[in-house]
CSV table of N, CA and C in Angstrom, one decimal:
chain,number,residue,atom,x,y,z
Z,1,MET,N,-51.2,-23.4,-64.1
Z,1,MET,CA,-50.8,-22.2,-63.5
Z,1,MET,C,-51.5,-20.9,-64.1
Z,2,SER,N,-51.8,-20.1,-63.3
Z,2,SER,CA,-52.5,-18.8,-63.4
Z,2,SER,C,-51.8,-17.7,-64.4
Z,3,PRO,N,-52.2,-17.0,-65.3
Z,3,PRO,CA,-51.4,-16.0,-65.8
Z,3,PRO,C,-50.8,-14.9,-64.9
Z,4,LEU,N,-51.8,-14.5,-64.0
Z,4,LEU,CA,-51.5,-13.5,-62.9
Z,4,LEU,C,-52.0,-14.1,-61.6
Z,5,PRO,N,-51.3,-14.2,-60.8
Z,5,PRO,CA,-51.5,-14.8,-59.3
Z,5,PRO,C,-52.8,-14.0,-58.8
Z,6,GLY,N,-53.7,-14.8,-58.3
Z,6,GLY,CA,-55.0,-14.3,-57.6
Z,6,GLY,C,-55.9,-13.7,-58.6
Z,7,TRP,N,-55.8,-13.8,-60.0
Z,7,TRP,CA,-56.6,-13.3,-61.1
Z,7,TRP,C,-57.3,-14.5,-61.5
Z,8,GLN,N,-58.7,-14.3,-61.7
Z,8,GLN,CA,-59.7,-15.3,-62.3
Z,8,GLN,C,-59.8,-15.0,-63.6
Z,9,VAL,N,-59.9,-16.0,-64.5
Z,9,VAL,CA,-60.0,-15.8,-66.0
Z,9,VAL,C,-61.5,-15.3,-66.2
Z,10,ILE,N,-62.4,-15.9,-65.5
Z,10,ILE,CA,-64.0,-15.6,-65.6
Z,10,ILE,C,-64.3,-15.2,-64.1
Z,11,PRO,N,-64.7,-14.0,-63.9
Z,11,PRO,CA,-64.8,-13.5,-62.6
Z,11,PRO,C,-66.3,-13.9,-62.1
Z,12,ASP,N,-66.5,-13.8,-60.8
Z,12,ASP,CA,-67.8,-14.1,-60.3
Z,12,ASP,C,-68.9,-13.2,-61.0
Z,13,GLY,N,-69.8,-13.6,-61.0
Z,13,GLY,CA,-70.9,-12.8,-61.7
Z,13,GLY,C,-70.6,-12.3,-63.1
Z,14,TRP,N,-70.1,-13.3,-63.9
Z,14,TRP,CA,-69.8,-12.9,-65.3
Z,14,TRP,C,-71.0,-12.9,-66.0
Z,15,ALA,N,-71.7,-14.1,-65.7
Z,15,ALA,CA,-72.8,-14.3,-66.7
Z,15,ALA,C,-74.1,-13.4,-66.3
Z,16,GLU,N,-74.4,-13.1,-65.2
Z,16,GLU,CA,-75.2,-12.1,-64.9
Z,16,GLU,C,-75.0,-10.7,-65.3
Z,17,ALA,N,-73.8,-10.3,-65.4
Z,17,ALA,CA,-73.3,-9.0,-66.1
Z,17,ALA,C,-73.7,-9.0,-67.5
Z,18,HIS,N,-73.6,-10.2,-68.3
Z,18,HIS,CA,-73.9,-10.2,-69.7
Z,18,HIS,C,-75.3,-10.4,-70.0
Z,19,ARG,N,-76.2,-10.7,-69.1
Z,19,ARG,CA,-77.6,-11.0,-69.5
Z,19,ARG,C,-78.4,-9.8,-70.1
Z,20,PRO,N,-78.0,-8.6,-69.6
Z,20,PRO,CA,-78.8,-7.3,-70.3
Z,20,PRO,C,-78.1,-7.4,-71.5
Z,21,VAL,N,-77.0,-7.4,-72.1
Z,21,VAL,CA,-76.5,-7.5,-73.6
Z,21,VAL,C,-77.4,-8.3,-74.3
Z,22,VAL,N,-77.6,-9.5,-73.8
Z,22,VAL,CA,-78.3,-10.6,-74.7
Z,22,VAL,C,-79.8,-10.3,-74.8
Z,23,GLU,N,-80.4,-9.8,-73.7
Z,23,GLU,CA,-81.7,-9.2,-73.5
Z,23,GLU,C,-81.9,-8.1,-74.7
Z,24,GLN,N,-81.0,-7.3,-75.0
Z,24,GLN,CA,-81.2,-6.6,-76.0
Z,24,GLN,C,-81.3,-6.9,-77.3
Z,25,THR,N,-80.9,-8.2,-77.6
Z,25,THR,CA,-80.9,-8.7,-78.9
Z,25,THR,C,-82.2,-9.6,-79.2
Z,26,LEU,N,-83.0,-9.7,-78.0
Z,26,LEU,CA,-84.4,-10.5,-78.0
Z,26,LEU,C,-85.5,-9.6,-78.6
Z,27,GLN,N,-85.7,-9.6,-79.8
Z,27,GLN,CA,-86.7,-8.7,-80.4
Z,27,GLN,C,-88.0,-9.3,-80.9
Z,28,SER,N,-88.2,-10.6,-80.8
Z,28,SER,CA,-89.6,-11.0,-81.2
Z,28,SER,C,-90.3,-11.5,-80.1
Z,29,PRO,N,-91.6,-11.0,-80.0
Z,29,PRO,CA,-92.6,-11.4,-79.1
Z,29,PRO,C,-92.8,-12.6,-79.1
Z,30,ALA,N,-92.9,-13.4,-78.0
Z,30,ALA,CA,-93.1,-15.0,-77.9
Z,30,ALA,C,-94.1,-15.4,-76.8
Z,31,THR,N,-94.6,-16.6,-76.9
Z,31,THR,CA,-95.4,-17.0,-75.9
Z,31,THR,C,-95.3,-18.7,-76.0
Z,32,VAL,N,-95.3,-19.3,-74.7
Z,32,VAL,CA,-95.0,-20.8,-74.7
Z,32,VAL,C,-96.3,-21.3,-74.1
Z,33,TYR,N,-96.7,-22.3,-74.9
Z,33,TYR,CA,-97.9,-23.0,-74.4
Z,33,TYR,C,-97.7,-24.5,-74.1
Z,34,ARG,N,-98.5,-25.0,-73.1
Z,34,ARG,CA,-98.3,-26.4,-72.8
Z,34,ARG,C,-99.5,-27.2,-73.3
Z,35,ILE,N,-99.5,-28.1,-74.1
Z,35,ILE,CA,-100.4,-29.0,-74.5
Z,35,ILE,C,-101.1,-29.8,-73.3
Z,36,SER,N,-102.4,-29.7,-73.2
Z,36,SER,CA,-102.9,-30.6,-72.1
Z,36,SER,C,-102.7,-31.9,-71.9
Z,37,ASP,N,-102.5,-32.4,-70.9
Z,37,ASP,CA,-102.4,-33.7,-70.6
Z,37,ASP,C,-103.8,-34.3,-70.5
Z,38,GLY,N,-103.8,-35.7,-71.1
Z,38,GLY,CA,-105.2,-36.2,-71.1
Z,38,GLY,C,-106.0,-35.9,-72.2
Z,39,PRO,N,-107.2,-36.7,-72.1
Z,39,PRO,CA,-108.3,-36.3,-73.3
Z,39,PRO,C,-108.8,-35.1,-73.1
Z,40,ALA,N,-109.6,-34.7,-74.3
Z,40,ALA,CA,-110.2,-33.5,-74.3
Z,40,ALA,C,-111.5,-33.7,-73.5
Z,41,PRO,N,-112.1,-32.7,-72.9
Z,41,PRO,CA,-113.3,-32.8,-72.1
Z,41,PRO,C,-114.6,-33.0,-73.3
Z,42,TYR,N,-115.5,-33.9,-72.8
Z,42,TYR,CA,-116.6,-33.8,-73.6
Z,42,TYR,C,-118.0,-33.5,-73.1
Z,43,PRO,N,-118.8,-32.7,-73.6
Z,43,PRO,CA,-118.5,-31.9,-74.7
Z,43,PRO,C,-117.4,-30.7,-74.6
Z,44,ILE,N,-116.9,-30.7,-75.7
Z,44,ILE,CA,-115.8,-29.6,-75.7
Z,44,ILE,C,-116.5,-28.0,-75.5
Z,45,PRO,N,-115.9,-27.5,-74.3
Z,45,PRO,CA,-116.4,-26.2,-73.9
Z,45,PRO,C,-116.1,-25.2,-75.1
Z,46,PRO,N,-116.9,-24.1,-75.2
Z,46,PRO,CA,-116.5,-23.1,-76.2
Z,46,PRO,C,-115.3,-22.4,-75.8
Z,47,GLY,N,-114.3,-22.2,-76.6
Z,47,GLY,CA,-113.1,-21.7,-76.6
Z,47,GLY,C,-111.9,-22.5,-76.1
Z,48,TRP,N,-112.2,-23.7,-76.0
Z,48,TRP,CA,-111.1,-24.7,-75.3
Z,48,TRP,C,-110.2,-25.0,-76.4
Z,49,SER,N,-109.0,-24.7,-76.1
Z,49,SER,CA,-107.9,-25.2,-77.5
Z,49,SER,C,-107.1,-26.2,-76.9
Z,50,GLY,N,-106.9,-26.9,-75.6
Z,50,GLY,CA,-106.4,-27.9,-75.4
Z,50,GLY,C,-105.0,-27.5,-75.0
Z,51,SER,N,-104.7,-26.3,-74.8
Z,51,SER,CA,-103.3,-25.8,-74.3
Z,51,SER,C,-103.4,-24.8,-73.3
Z,52,THR,N,-102.5,-24.5,-72.4
Z,52,THR,CA,-102.5,-23.5,-71.5
Z,52,THR,C,-101.3,-22.6,-71.8
Z,53,ILE,N,-101.3,-21.4,-71.4
Z,53,ILE,CA,-100.2,-20.6,-71.5
Z,53,ILE,C,-99.2,-20.7,-70.4
Z,54,VAL,N,-97.9,-21.2,-70.7
Z,54,VAL,CA,-96.9,-21.2,-69.4
Z,54,VAL,C,-96.1,-20.2,-69.4
Z,55,TRP,N,-95.9,-19.4,-70.5
Z,55,TRP,CA,-94.9,-18.0,-70.3
Z,55,TRP,C,-95.5,-17.1,-71.3
Z,56,ASP,N,-95.6,-15.8,-70.8
Z,56,ASP,CA,-96.1,-15.0,-72.0
Z,56,ASP,C,-95.2,-13.7,-71.8
Z,57,ASN,N,-95.5,-12.7,-72.5
Z,57,ASN,CA,-95.1,-11.2,-72.5
Z,57,ASN,C,-93.5,-11.3,-72.3
Z,58,PHE,N,-92.9,-12.2,-73.3
Z,58,PHE,CA,-91.3,-11.9,-73.2
Z,58,PHE,C,-90.9,-12.0,-74.8
Z,59,ASN,N,-89.5,-11.5,-75.0
Z,59,ASN,CA,-89.1,-11.6,-76.4
Z,59,ASN,C,-88.0,-12.6,-76.5
Z,60,ALA,N,-87.9,-13.0,-77.7
Z,60,ALA,CA,-87.0,-14.2,-78.0
Z,60,ALA,C,-86.3,-13.8,-79.4
Z,61,ARG,N,-85.1,-14.6,-79.7
Z,61,ARG,CA,-84.5,-14.4,-80.9
Z,61,ARG,C,-84.5,-15.9,-81.5
Z,62,VAL,N,-84.9,-15.9,-82.8
Z,62,VAL,CA,-84.8,-17.1,-83.5
Z,62,VAL,C,-83.9,-17.3,-84.6
Z,63,GLN,N,-83.3,-18.6,-84.8
Z,63,GLN,CA,-82.2,-18.9,-85.9
Z,63,GLN,C,-82.5,-20.1,-86.2
Z,64,GLU,N,-82.8,-20.4,-87.5
Z,64,GLU,CA,-83.0,-21.5,-88.1
Z,64,GLU,C,-81.7,-22.5,-88.3
Z,65,LYS,N,-81.8,-23.6,-87.8
Z,65,LYS,CA,-80.4,-24.5,-87.8
Z,65,LYS,C,-80.5,-25.3,-89.1
Z,66,SER,N,-80.4,-24.9,-90.4
Z,66,SER,CA,-80.4,-25.4,-91.6
Z,66,SER,C,-79.7,-26.6,-91.7
Z,67,GLN,N,-78.6,-26.7,-90.9
Z,67,GLN,CA,-77.7,-28.0,-90.9
Z,67,GLN,C,-78.5,-29.1,-90.4
Z,68,ARG,N,-79.4,-28.9,-89.7
Z,68,ARG,CA,-80.3,-30.0,-89.1
Z,68,ARG,C,-81.6,-30.1,-89.7
Z,69,ALA,N,-81.8,-29.4,-90.8
Z,69,ALA,CA,-83.3,-29.4,-91.6
Z,69,ALA,C,-83.2,-30.9,-92.2
Z,70,GLY,N,-84.3,-31.3,-92.8
Z,70,GLY,CA,-84.3,-32.4,-93.4
Z,70,GLY,C,-85.7,-32.9,-93.8
Z,71,ASP,N,-85.7,-33.9,-94.8
Z,71,ASP,CA,-87.1,-34.5,-95.0
Z,71,ASP,C,-86.7,-36.0,-94.7
Z,72,ILE,N,-87.8,-36.6,-94.0
Z,72,ILE,CA,-87.8,-37.9,-93.7
Z,72,ILE,C,-89.2,-38.6,-94.0
Z,73,VAL,N,-89.0,-39.9,-93.9
Z,73,VAL,CA,-90.3,-40.7,-94.4
Z,73,VAL,C,-90.6,-41.6,-93.0
Z,74,VAL,N,-92.1,-41.1,-92.7
Z,74,VAL,CA,-92.5,-42.2,-91.5
Z,74,VAL,C,-93.9,-42.8,-92.1
Z,75,GLY,N,-93.7,-44.1,-91.9
Z,75,GLY,CA,-95.1,-44.8,-92.4
Z,75,GLY,C,-95.3,-44.4,-93.6
Z,76,ASP,N,-94.3,-44.4,-94.6
Z,76,ASP,CA,-94.6,-44.0,-96.1
Z,76,ASP,C,-95.2,-42.6,-96.3
Z,77,GLN,N,-95.2,-41.8,-95.2
Z,77,GLN,CA,-95.5,-40.4,-95.3
Z,77,GLN,C,-94.2,-39.6,-95.4
Z,78,PRO,N,-94.0,-38.6,-96.3
Z,78,PRO,CA,-92.9,-37.7,-96.2
Z,78,PRO,C,-93.1,-36.6,-95.2
Z,79,ILE,N,-92.2,-36.4,-94.2
Z,79,ILE,CA,-92.3,-35.5,-93.3
Z,79,ILE,C,-91.2,-34.5,-93.6
Z,80,THR,N,-91.4,-33.2,-93.5
Z,80,THR,CA,-90.6,-32.1,-93.6
Z,80,THR,C,-90.4,-31.4,-92.4
Z,81,GLN,N,-89.4,-31.4,-91.5
Z,81,GLN,CA,-89.1,-30.7,-90.4
Z,81,GLN,C,-87.9,-29.7,-90.5
Z,82,ARG,N,-88.0,-28.6,-89.6
Z,82,ARG,CA,-86.9,-27.7,-89.6
Z,82,ARG,C,-86.7,-27.4,-88.1
Z,83,GLN,N,-85.3,-27.5,-87.7
Z,83,GLN,CA,-85.2,-27.2,-86.3
Z,83,GLN,C,-84.7,-25.5,-86.2
Z,84,TYR,N,-84.7,-25.1,-85.1
Z,84,TYR,CA,-84.7,-23.6,-84.9
Z,84,TYR,C,-83.9,-23.7,-83.4
Z,85,LEU,N,-83.0,-22.7,-83.2
Z,85,LEU,CA,-82.6,-22.2,-81.7
Z,85,LEU,C,-83.3,-21.0,-81.5
Z,86,VAL,N,-84.2,-21.3,-80.4
Z,86,VAL,CA,-84.9,-20.1,-79.9
Z,86,VAL,C,-84.1,-19.7,-78.7
Z,87,VAL,N,-83.6,-18.5,-78.6
Z,87,VAL,CA,-83.0,-17.8,-77.3
Z,87,VAL,C,-84.1,-17.1,-76.7
Z,88,CYS,N,-84.0,-17.1,-75.2
Z,88,CYS,CA,-84.9,-16.6,-74.3
Z,88,CYS,C,-84.1,-16.1,-73.2
Z,89,PRO,N,-85.0,-15.2,-72.6
Z,89,PRO,CA,-84.2,-14.5,-71.4
Z,89,PRO,C,-84.1,-15.6,-70.2
Z,90,VAL,N,-83.2,-15.6,-69.2
Z,90,VAL,CA,-82.9,-16.5,-68.1
Z,90,VAL,C,-83.8,-16.2,-67.3
Z,91,GLY,N,-84.4,-17.2,-66.2
Z,91,GLY,CA,-85.3,-16.9,-65.5
Z,91,GLY,C,-86.9,-17.1,-65.5
Z,92,GLY,N,-87.1,-17.6,-66.7
Z,92,GLY,CA,-88.5,-17.9,-67.2
Z,92,GLY,C,-89.0,-19.2,-66.2
Z,93,PRO,N,-90.2,-19.6,-66.6
Z,93,PRO,CA,-90.7,-20.9,-65.7
Z,93,PRO,C,-90.0,-22.2,-66.2
Z,94,LYS,N,-90.2,-23.2,-65.5
Z,94,LYS,CA,-89.8,-24.5,-65.9
Z,94,LYS,C,-90.6,-25.1,-67.3
Z,95,LEU,N,-89.8,-25.2,-68.1
Z,95,LEU,CA,-90.3,-25.8,-69.5
Z,95,LEU,C,-90.2,-27.1,-69.8
Z,96,ARG,N,-91.0,-27.7,-70.6
Z,96,ARG,CA,-90.6,-29.2,-71.0
Z,96,ARG,C,-90.4,-29.2,-72.4
Z,97,ALA,N,-89.5,-30.4,-72.5
Z,97,ALA,CA,-88.8,-30.7,-73.6
Z,97,ALA,C,-89.2,-32.1,-74.1
Z,98,GLY,N,-88.8,-32.5,-75.4
Z,98,GLY,CA,-88.9,-33.8,-75.8
Z,98,GLY,C,-90.3,-34.0,-76.6
Z,99,GLU,N,-90.7,-35.2,-76.6
Z,99,GLU,CA,-91.9,-35.7,-77.4
Z,99,GLU,C,-93.1,-35.0,-77.1
Z,100,ARG,N,-93.6,-34.8,-75.8
Z,100,ARG,CA,-94.4,-33.9,-75.3
Z,100,ARG,C,-93.9,-32.5,-74.7
Z,101,GLY,N,-93.0,-32.0,-75.5
Z,101,GLY,CA,-92.5,-30.7,-75.2
Z,101,GLY,C,-93.4,-29.3,-75.3
Z,102,ASP,N,-93.2,-28.5,-74.7
Z,102,ASP,CA,-94.1,-27.2,-74.8
Z,102,ASP,C,-93.8,-26.7,-76.3
Z,103,VAL,N,-94.7,-25.7,-76.6
Z,103,VAL,CA,-94.9,-25.0,-77.9
Z,103,VAL,C,-94.5,-23.6,-77.6
Z,104,VAL,N,-93.4,-23.2,-78.4
Z,104,VAL,CA,-93.2,-21.8,-78.5
Z,104,VAL,C,-93.9,-21.2,-79.7
Z,105,HIS,N,-94.7,-20.0,-79.5
Z,105,HIS,CA,-95.4,-19.2,-80.6
Z,105,HIS,C,-94.6,-17.9,-80.9
Z,106,VAL,N,-94.0,-17.8,-82.0
Z,106,VAL,CA,-92.9,-16.8,-82.2
Z,106,VAL,C,-92.8,-16.7,-83.7
Z,107,ILE,N,-92.6,-15.7,-84.1
Z,107,ILE,CA,-92.3,-15.2,-85.7
Z,107,ILE,C,-93.4,-15.9,-86.6
Z,108,GLY,N,-94.8,-16.1,-85.9
Z,108,GLY,CA,-95.6,-16.7,-86.7
Z,108,GLY,C,-95.6,-18.0,-86.8
Z,109,ARG,N,-94.6,-18.7,-86.2
Z,109,ARG,CA,-94.5,-20.2,-86.2
Z,109,ARG,C,-94.9,-20.9,-84.9
Z,110,GLU,N,-95.0,-22.2,-84.9
Z,110,GLU,CA,-95.3,-23.0,-83.9
Z,110,GLU,C,-94.1,-24.0,-83.8
Z,111,LEU,N,-93.3,-23.6,-82.6
Z,111,LEU,CA,-92.0,-24.7,-82.6
Z,111,LEU,C,-92.1,-25.3,-81.3
Z,112,ARG,N,-91.8,-26.6,-81.6
Z,112,ARG,CA,-92.1,-27.6,-80.3
Z,112,ARG,C,-90.6,-27.6,-79.6
Z,113,ILE,N,-90.5,-27.4,-78.4
Z,113,ILE,CA,-89.4,-27.6,-77.7
Z,113,ILE,C,-88.8,-29.1,-77.6
Z,114,ILE,N,-87.7,-29.4,-78.2
Z,114,ILE,CA,-87.2,-30.8,-78.2
Z,114,ILE,C,-86.0,-30.9,-77.2
Z,115,ASP,N,-85.3,-29.9,-76.9
Z,115,ASP,CA,-84.1,-29.9,-75.9
Z,115,ASP,C,-83.8,-28.6,-75.4
Z,116,ILE,N,-83.4,-28.5,-74.0
Z,116,ILE,CA,-83.2,-27.3,-73.5
Z,116,ILE,C,-81.7,-27.4,-73.1
Z,117,LEU,N,-80.9,-26.3,-73.7
Z,117,LEU,CA,-79.5,-26.5,-73.5
Z,117,LEU,C,-78.8,-25.8,-72.2
Z,118,GLY,N,-78.1,-26.5,-71.6
Z,118,GLY,CA,-77.6,-26.0,-70.2
Z,118,GLY,C,-76.0,-25.8,-70.3
Z,119,GLY,N,-75.5,-25.0,-69.3
Z,119,GLY,CA,-74.2,-24.9,-69.4
Z,119,GLY,C,-73.8,-24.2,-68.1
Z,120,THR,N,-72.3,-24.1,-67.9
Z,120,THR,CA,-71.8,-23.7,-66.7
Z,120,THR,C,-72.2,-22.1,-66.6
Z,121,TYR,N,-72.0,-21.4,-67.5
Z,121,TYR,CA,-72.3,-20.0,-67.6
Z,121,TYR,C,-73.4,-19.6,-68.3
Z,122,GLU,N,-74.8,-19.6,-67.8
Z,122,GLU,CA,-75.9,-19.4,-68.6
Z,122,GLU,C,-76.3,-17.6,-68.6
Z,123,TRP,N,-76.2,-17.1,-69.5
Z,123,TRP,CA,-76.9,-15.8,-69.6
Z,123,TRP,C,-77.9,-15.6,-70.5
Z,124,GLU,N,-78.3,-16.9,-71.2
Z,124,GLU,CA,-79.5,-16.8,-72.2
Z,124,GLU,C,-80.1,-18.2,-71.8
Z,125,LEU,N,-81.3,-18.4,-72.2
Z,125,LEU,CA,-82.0,-19.7,-72.4
Z,125,LEU,C,-81.9,-20.2,-73.9
Z,126,ASP,N,-81.4,-21.2,-74.0
Z,126,ASP,CA,-81.4,-21.8,-75.5
Z,126,ASP,C,-82.2,-23.0,-75.6
Z,127,LEU,N,-83.3,-22.9,-76.4
Z,127,LEU,CA,-84.2,-24.0,-76.8
Z,127,LEU,C,-83.9,-24.6,-78.1
Z,128,VAL,N,-83.7,-25.8,-78.3
Z,128,VAL,CA,-83.8,-26.2,-79.5
Z,128,VAL,C,-85.3,-26.7,-79.8
Z,129,CYS,N,-85.8,-26.3,-81.0
Z,129,CYS,CA,-87.0,-26.6,-81.4
Z,129,CYS,C,-87.3,-27.2,-82.8
Z,130,VAL,N,-88.4,-27.6,-82.9
Z,130,VAL,CA,-88.6,-28.2,-84.3
Z,130,VAL,C,-89.9,-27.6,-84.7
Z,131,GLU,N,-90.1,-27.5,-86.1
Z,131,GLU,CA,-91.2,-27.3,-86.8
Z,131,GLU,C,-91.7,-28.3,-87.8
Z,132,ASN,N,-92.7,-29.0,-87.7
Z,132,ASN,CA,-93.1,-29.9,-88.7
Z,132,ASN,C,-94.0,-29.1,-89.6
Z,133,LEU,N,-93.5,-29.0,-91.0
Z,133,LEU,CA,-93.9,-28.4,-92.1
Z,133,LEU,C,-95.0,-29.1,-92.7
Z,134,THR,N,-95.0,-30.6,-92.8
Z,134,THR,CA,-96.1,-31.3,-93.4
Z,134,THR,C,-97.3,-31.0,-92.6
Z,135,GLN,N,-97.3,-30.7,-91.4
Z,135,GLN,CA,-98.7,-30.5,-90.6
Z,135,GLN,C,-99.2,-29.3,-90.7
Z,136,GLU,N,-98.1,-28.4,-91.0
Z,136,GLU,CA,-98.7,-26.9,-90.9
Z,136,GLU,C,-99.2,-26.7,-92.2
Z,137,ASN,N,-99.0,-27.4,-93.4
Z,137,ASN,CA,-99.5,-27.3,-94.7
Z,137,ASN,C,-100.1,-28.3,-95.3
Z,138,PRO,N,-101.0,-29.1,-94.8
Z,138,PRO,CA,-101.5,-30.4,-95.2
Z,138,PRO,C,-102.1,-30.2,-96.7
Z,139,SER,N,-101.8,-31.3,-97.6
Z,139,SER,CA,-102.5,-31.2,-98.9
Z,139,SER,C,-103.8,-31.8,-99.0
């Protein structure tokens, strides 16, 4: 039973109305790259990086998910990874997540997208990303 007859708890257009508020919290310039499928060309052309820009000229908000941080051992090699929530504006291109997920360059870090969160009312795009610290600073 509704508290008030004919009244909606969440009115039509609610998510769209809140997007400008979220977008004001996105302060870090970001770029999303896609790692090329297939092998590198031979010989490698000058300036070839193996990636292409998927999304550029947007701002994001980054928050470390420290409760998901951890050190693991794979093949007798210790691996240190950190997970981040990267919040982006709604309406960008279709991104890839998972093992071959796109890479977000933000706050001086390279964060691979492992999950794209969805929901009923979307006023922001939430990306769960991982940073492999072991590969960033090899010894």
